[in-house]
Rosetta silent file (secondary structure, phi, psi, omega in degrees, C-alpha in Angstrom):
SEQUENCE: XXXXXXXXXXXXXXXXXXXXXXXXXXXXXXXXXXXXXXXXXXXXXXXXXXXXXXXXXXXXXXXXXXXXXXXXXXXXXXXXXXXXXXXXXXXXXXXXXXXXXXXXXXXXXXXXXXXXXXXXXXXXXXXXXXXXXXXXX
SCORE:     score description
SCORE:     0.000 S_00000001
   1 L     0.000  126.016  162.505  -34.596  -26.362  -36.266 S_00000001
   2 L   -69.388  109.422 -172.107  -31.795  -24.735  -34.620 S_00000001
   3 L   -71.472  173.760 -177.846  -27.885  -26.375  -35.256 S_00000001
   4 L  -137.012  132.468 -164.684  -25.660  -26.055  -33.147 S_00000001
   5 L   -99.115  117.543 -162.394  -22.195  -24.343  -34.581 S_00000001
   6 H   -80.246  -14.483 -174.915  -19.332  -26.540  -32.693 S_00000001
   7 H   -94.323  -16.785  167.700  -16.924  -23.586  -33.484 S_00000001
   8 H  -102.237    9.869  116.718  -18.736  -20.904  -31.713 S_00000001
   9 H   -16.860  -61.015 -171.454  -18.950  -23.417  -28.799 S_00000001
  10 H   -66.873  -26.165 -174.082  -15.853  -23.726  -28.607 S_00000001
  11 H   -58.424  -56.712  179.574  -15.210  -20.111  -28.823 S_00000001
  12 H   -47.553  -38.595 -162.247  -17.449  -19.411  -25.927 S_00000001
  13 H   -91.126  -17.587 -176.801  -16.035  -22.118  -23.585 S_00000001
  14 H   -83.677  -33.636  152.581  -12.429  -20.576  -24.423 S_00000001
  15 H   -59.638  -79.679 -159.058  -14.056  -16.889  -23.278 S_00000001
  16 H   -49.236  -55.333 -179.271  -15.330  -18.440  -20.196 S_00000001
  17 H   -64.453  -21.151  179.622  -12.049  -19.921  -19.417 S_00000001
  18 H   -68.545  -49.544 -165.095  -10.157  -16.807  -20.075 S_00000001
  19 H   -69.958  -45.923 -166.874  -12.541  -14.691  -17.873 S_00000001
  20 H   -63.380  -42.043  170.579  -12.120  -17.068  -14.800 S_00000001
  21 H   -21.545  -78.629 -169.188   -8.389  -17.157  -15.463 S_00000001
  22 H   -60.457  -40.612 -179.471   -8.460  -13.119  -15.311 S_00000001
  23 H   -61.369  -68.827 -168.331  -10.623  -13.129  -12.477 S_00000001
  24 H   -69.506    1.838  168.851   -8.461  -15.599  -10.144 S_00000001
  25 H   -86.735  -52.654 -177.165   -5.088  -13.648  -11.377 S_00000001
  26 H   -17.660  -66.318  173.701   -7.212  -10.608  -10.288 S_00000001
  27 H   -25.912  -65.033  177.124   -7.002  -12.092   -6.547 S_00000001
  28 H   -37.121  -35.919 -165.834   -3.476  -12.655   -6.797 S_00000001
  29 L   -92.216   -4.372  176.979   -2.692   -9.438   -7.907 S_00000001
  30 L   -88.199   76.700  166.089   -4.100   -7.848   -4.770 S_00000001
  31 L   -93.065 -174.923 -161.328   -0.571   -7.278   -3.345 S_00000001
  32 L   -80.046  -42.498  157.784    0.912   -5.087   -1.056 S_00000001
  33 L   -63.098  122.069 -164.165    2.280   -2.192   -4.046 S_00000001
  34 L  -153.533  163.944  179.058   -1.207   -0.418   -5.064 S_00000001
  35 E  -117.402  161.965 -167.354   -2.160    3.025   -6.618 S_00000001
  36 L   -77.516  166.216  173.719   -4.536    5.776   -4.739 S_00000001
  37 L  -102.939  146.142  179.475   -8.022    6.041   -5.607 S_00000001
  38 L   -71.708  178.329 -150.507   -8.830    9.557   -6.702 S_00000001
  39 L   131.855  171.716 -178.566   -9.277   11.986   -4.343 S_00000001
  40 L   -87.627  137.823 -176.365   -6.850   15.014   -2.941 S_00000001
  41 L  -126.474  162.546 -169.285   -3.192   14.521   -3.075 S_00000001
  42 L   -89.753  167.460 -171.225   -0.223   16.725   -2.335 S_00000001
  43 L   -67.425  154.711 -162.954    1.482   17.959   -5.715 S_00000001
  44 L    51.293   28.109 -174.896    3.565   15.383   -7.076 S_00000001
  45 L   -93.504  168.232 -177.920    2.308   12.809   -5.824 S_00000001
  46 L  -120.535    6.814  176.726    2.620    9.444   -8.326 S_00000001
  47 L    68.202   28.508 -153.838    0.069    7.485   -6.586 S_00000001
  48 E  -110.273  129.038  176.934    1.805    4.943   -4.840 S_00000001
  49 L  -130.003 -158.004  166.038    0.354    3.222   -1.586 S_00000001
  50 L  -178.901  146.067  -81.417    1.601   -0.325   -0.167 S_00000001
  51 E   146.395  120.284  172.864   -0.405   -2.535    2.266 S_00000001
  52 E   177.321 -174.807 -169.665    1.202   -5.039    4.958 S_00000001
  53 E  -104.242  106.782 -173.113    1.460   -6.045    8.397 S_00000001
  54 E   -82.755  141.700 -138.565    4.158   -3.248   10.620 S_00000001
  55 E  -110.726  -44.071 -143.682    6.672   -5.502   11.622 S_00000001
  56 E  -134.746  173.147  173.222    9.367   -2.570   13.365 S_00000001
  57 E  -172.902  136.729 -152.896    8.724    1.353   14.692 S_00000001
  58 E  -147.684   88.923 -179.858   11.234    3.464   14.887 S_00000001
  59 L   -90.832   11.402  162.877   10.056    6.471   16.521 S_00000001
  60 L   -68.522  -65.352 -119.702   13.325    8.480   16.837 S_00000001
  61 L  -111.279  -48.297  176.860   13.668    7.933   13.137 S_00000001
  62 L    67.295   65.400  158.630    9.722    8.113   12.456 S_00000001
  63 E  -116.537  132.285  174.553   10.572    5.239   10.525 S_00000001
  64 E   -80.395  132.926  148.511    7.676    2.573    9.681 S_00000001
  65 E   -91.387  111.710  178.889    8.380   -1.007    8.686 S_00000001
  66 E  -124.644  155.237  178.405    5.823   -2.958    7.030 S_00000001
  67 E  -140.005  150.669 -166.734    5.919   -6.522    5.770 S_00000001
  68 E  -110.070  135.416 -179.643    4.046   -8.302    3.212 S_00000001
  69 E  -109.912  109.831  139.733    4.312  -12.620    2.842 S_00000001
  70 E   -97.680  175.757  173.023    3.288  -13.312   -0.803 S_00000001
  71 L   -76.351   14.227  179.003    3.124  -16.283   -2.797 S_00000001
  72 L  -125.319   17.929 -165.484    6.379  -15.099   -4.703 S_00000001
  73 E   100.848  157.171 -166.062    8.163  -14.388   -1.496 S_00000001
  74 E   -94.948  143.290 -177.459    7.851  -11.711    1.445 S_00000001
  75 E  -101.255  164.413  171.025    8.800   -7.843    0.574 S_00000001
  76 E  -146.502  157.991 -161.385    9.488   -5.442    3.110 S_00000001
  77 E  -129.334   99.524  100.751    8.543   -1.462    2.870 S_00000001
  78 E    22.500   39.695 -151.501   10.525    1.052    4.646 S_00000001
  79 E  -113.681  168.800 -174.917    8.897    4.199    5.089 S_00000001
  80 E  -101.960  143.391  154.599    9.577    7.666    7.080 S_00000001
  81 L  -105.474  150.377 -160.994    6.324    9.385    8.542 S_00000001
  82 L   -40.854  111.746  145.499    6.115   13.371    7.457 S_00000001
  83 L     2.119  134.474 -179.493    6.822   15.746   10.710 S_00000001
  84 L    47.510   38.233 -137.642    3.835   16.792   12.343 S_00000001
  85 L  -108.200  131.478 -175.461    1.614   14.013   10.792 S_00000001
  86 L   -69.985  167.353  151.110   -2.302   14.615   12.760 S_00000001
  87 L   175.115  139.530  161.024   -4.253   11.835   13.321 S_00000001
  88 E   -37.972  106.370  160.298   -8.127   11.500   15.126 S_00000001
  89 L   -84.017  178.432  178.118   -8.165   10.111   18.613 S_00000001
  90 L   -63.346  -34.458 -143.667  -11.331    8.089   19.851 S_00000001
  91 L  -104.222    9.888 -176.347  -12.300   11.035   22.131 S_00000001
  92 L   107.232  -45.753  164.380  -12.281   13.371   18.983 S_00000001
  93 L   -64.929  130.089  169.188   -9.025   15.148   19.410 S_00000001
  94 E   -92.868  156.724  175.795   -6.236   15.631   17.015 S_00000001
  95 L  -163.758  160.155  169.084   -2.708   15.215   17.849 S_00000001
  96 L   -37.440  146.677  165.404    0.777   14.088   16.586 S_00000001
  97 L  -109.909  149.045 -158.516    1.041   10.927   16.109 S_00000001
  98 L  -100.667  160.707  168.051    3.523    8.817   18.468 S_00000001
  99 L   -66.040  -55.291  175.788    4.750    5.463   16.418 S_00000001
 100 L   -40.555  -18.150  176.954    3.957    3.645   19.288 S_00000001
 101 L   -82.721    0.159  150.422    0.123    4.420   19.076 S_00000001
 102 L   -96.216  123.193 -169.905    0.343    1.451   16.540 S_00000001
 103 L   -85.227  101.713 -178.296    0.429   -2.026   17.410 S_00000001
 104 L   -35.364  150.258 -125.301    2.590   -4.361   15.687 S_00000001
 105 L   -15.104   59.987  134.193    0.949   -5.861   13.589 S_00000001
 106 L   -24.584  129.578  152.607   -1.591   -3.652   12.449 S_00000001
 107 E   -99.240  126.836 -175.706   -2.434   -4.100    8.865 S_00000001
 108 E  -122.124 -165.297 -176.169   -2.084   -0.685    7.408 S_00000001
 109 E  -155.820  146.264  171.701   -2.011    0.964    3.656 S_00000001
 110 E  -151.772  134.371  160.267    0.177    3.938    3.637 S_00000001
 111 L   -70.962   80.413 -164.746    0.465    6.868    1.063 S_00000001
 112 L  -129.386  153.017  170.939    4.051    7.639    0.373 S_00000001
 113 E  -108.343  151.649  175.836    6.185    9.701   -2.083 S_00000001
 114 E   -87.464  167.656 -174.709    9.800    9.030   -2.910 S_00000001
 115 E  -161.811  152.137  179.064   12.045   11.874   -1.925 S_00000001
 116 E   -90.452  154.742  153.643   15.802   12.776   -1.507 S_00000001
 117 E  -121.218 -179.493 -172.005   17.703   13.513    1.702 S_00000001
 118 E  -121.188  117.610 -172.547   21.409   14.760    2.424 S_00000001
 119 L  -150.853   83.532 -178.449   22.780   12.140    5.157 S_00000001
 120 L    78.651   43.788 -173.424   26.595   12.796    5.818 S_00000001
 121 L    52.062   24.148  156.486   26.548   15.192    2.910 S_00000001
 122 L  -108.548  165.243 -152.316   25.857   12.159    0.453 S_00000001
 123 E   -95.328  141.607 -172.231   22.035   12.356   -1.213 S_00000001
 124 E  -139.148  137.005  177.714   19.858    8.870    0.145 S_00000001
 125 E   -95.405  143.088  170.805   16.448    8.338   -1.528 S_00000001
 126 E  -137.481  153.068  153.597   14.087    7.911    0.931 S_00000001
 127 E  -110.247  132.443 -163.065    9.988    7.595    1.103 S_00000001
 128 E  -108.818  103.142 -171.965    7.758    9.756    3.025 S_00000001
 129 L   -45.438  163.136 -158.885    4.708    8.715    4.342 S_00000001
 130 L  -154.730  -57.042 -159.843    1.966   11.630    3.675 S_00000001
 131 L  -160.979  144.662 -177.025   -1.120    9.590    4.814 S_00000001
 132 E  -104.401  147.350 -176.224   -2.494    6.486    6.489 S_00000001
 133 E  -159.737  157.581 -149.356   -5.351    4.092    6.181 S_00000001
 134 L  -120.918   41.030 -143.933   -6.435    1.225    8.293 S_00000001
 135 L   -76.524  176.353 -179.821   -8.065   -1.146    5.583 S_00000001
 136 L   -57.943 -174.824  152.689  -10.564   -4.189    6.847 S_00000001
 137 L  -118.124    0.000    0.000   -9.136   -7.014    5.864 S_00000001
């Protein structure tokens, strides 16, 4: 006859609850700051993406806005995109891309490094989009 050991019962139901725990934090944890997937990157890069809904476009500025609502409050991400950054039209063709060929709110993932500028001879950190990505949702 097989017993039944009430202490590695217990263990097991304390492992179960732990993995579902870890699972549903998993969810949670899919916020808008994320790291790249491998693949090619420009030197130096640190792997840093961020995911949100673009809120502002600032195409004098080639500045991006994107904004994220979490359950700990909403962030907002700032980014420049690089000079002369390509992008696929439907018909096939590449060309610059205008800001405006984005729709507010578009959920996008962007690829950005931080980087220094000079802006009235004082040094301003800034971050500079590199690459774009369109995920489903």
């Amino acid at each position: 006859m097989v017993g039944y050991n009430s202490a590695q019962g217990g263990s097991q139901v304390r492992y179960i609850v732990l993995t579902v725990c870890l699972l549903l934090m998993g969810e949670s944890l899919k916020a808008q700051h994320g790291t790249a997937s491998n693949g090619y990157f420009p030197m130096g890069y640190a792997g840093d993406t961020w995911t949100g809904e673009v809120r502002a476009l600032d195409e004098a500025k080639r500045e991006i806005t994107l904004f994220y609502k979490g359950t700990k409050g909403d962030e907002t991400f700032v980014g420049v995109v690089q000079p002369g950054y390509q992008v696929k039209l439907k018909d096939g063709k590449v060309a610059e891309l205008k800001l405006g060929m984005i729709p507010l709110g578009t959920r996008l993932t962007v690829y950005y490094m931080a980087k220094n500028r000079k802006v009235d001879g004082r040094k301003e950190k800034f971050y500079e989009i590199f690459r774009m990505d369109f995920p489903q949702s």
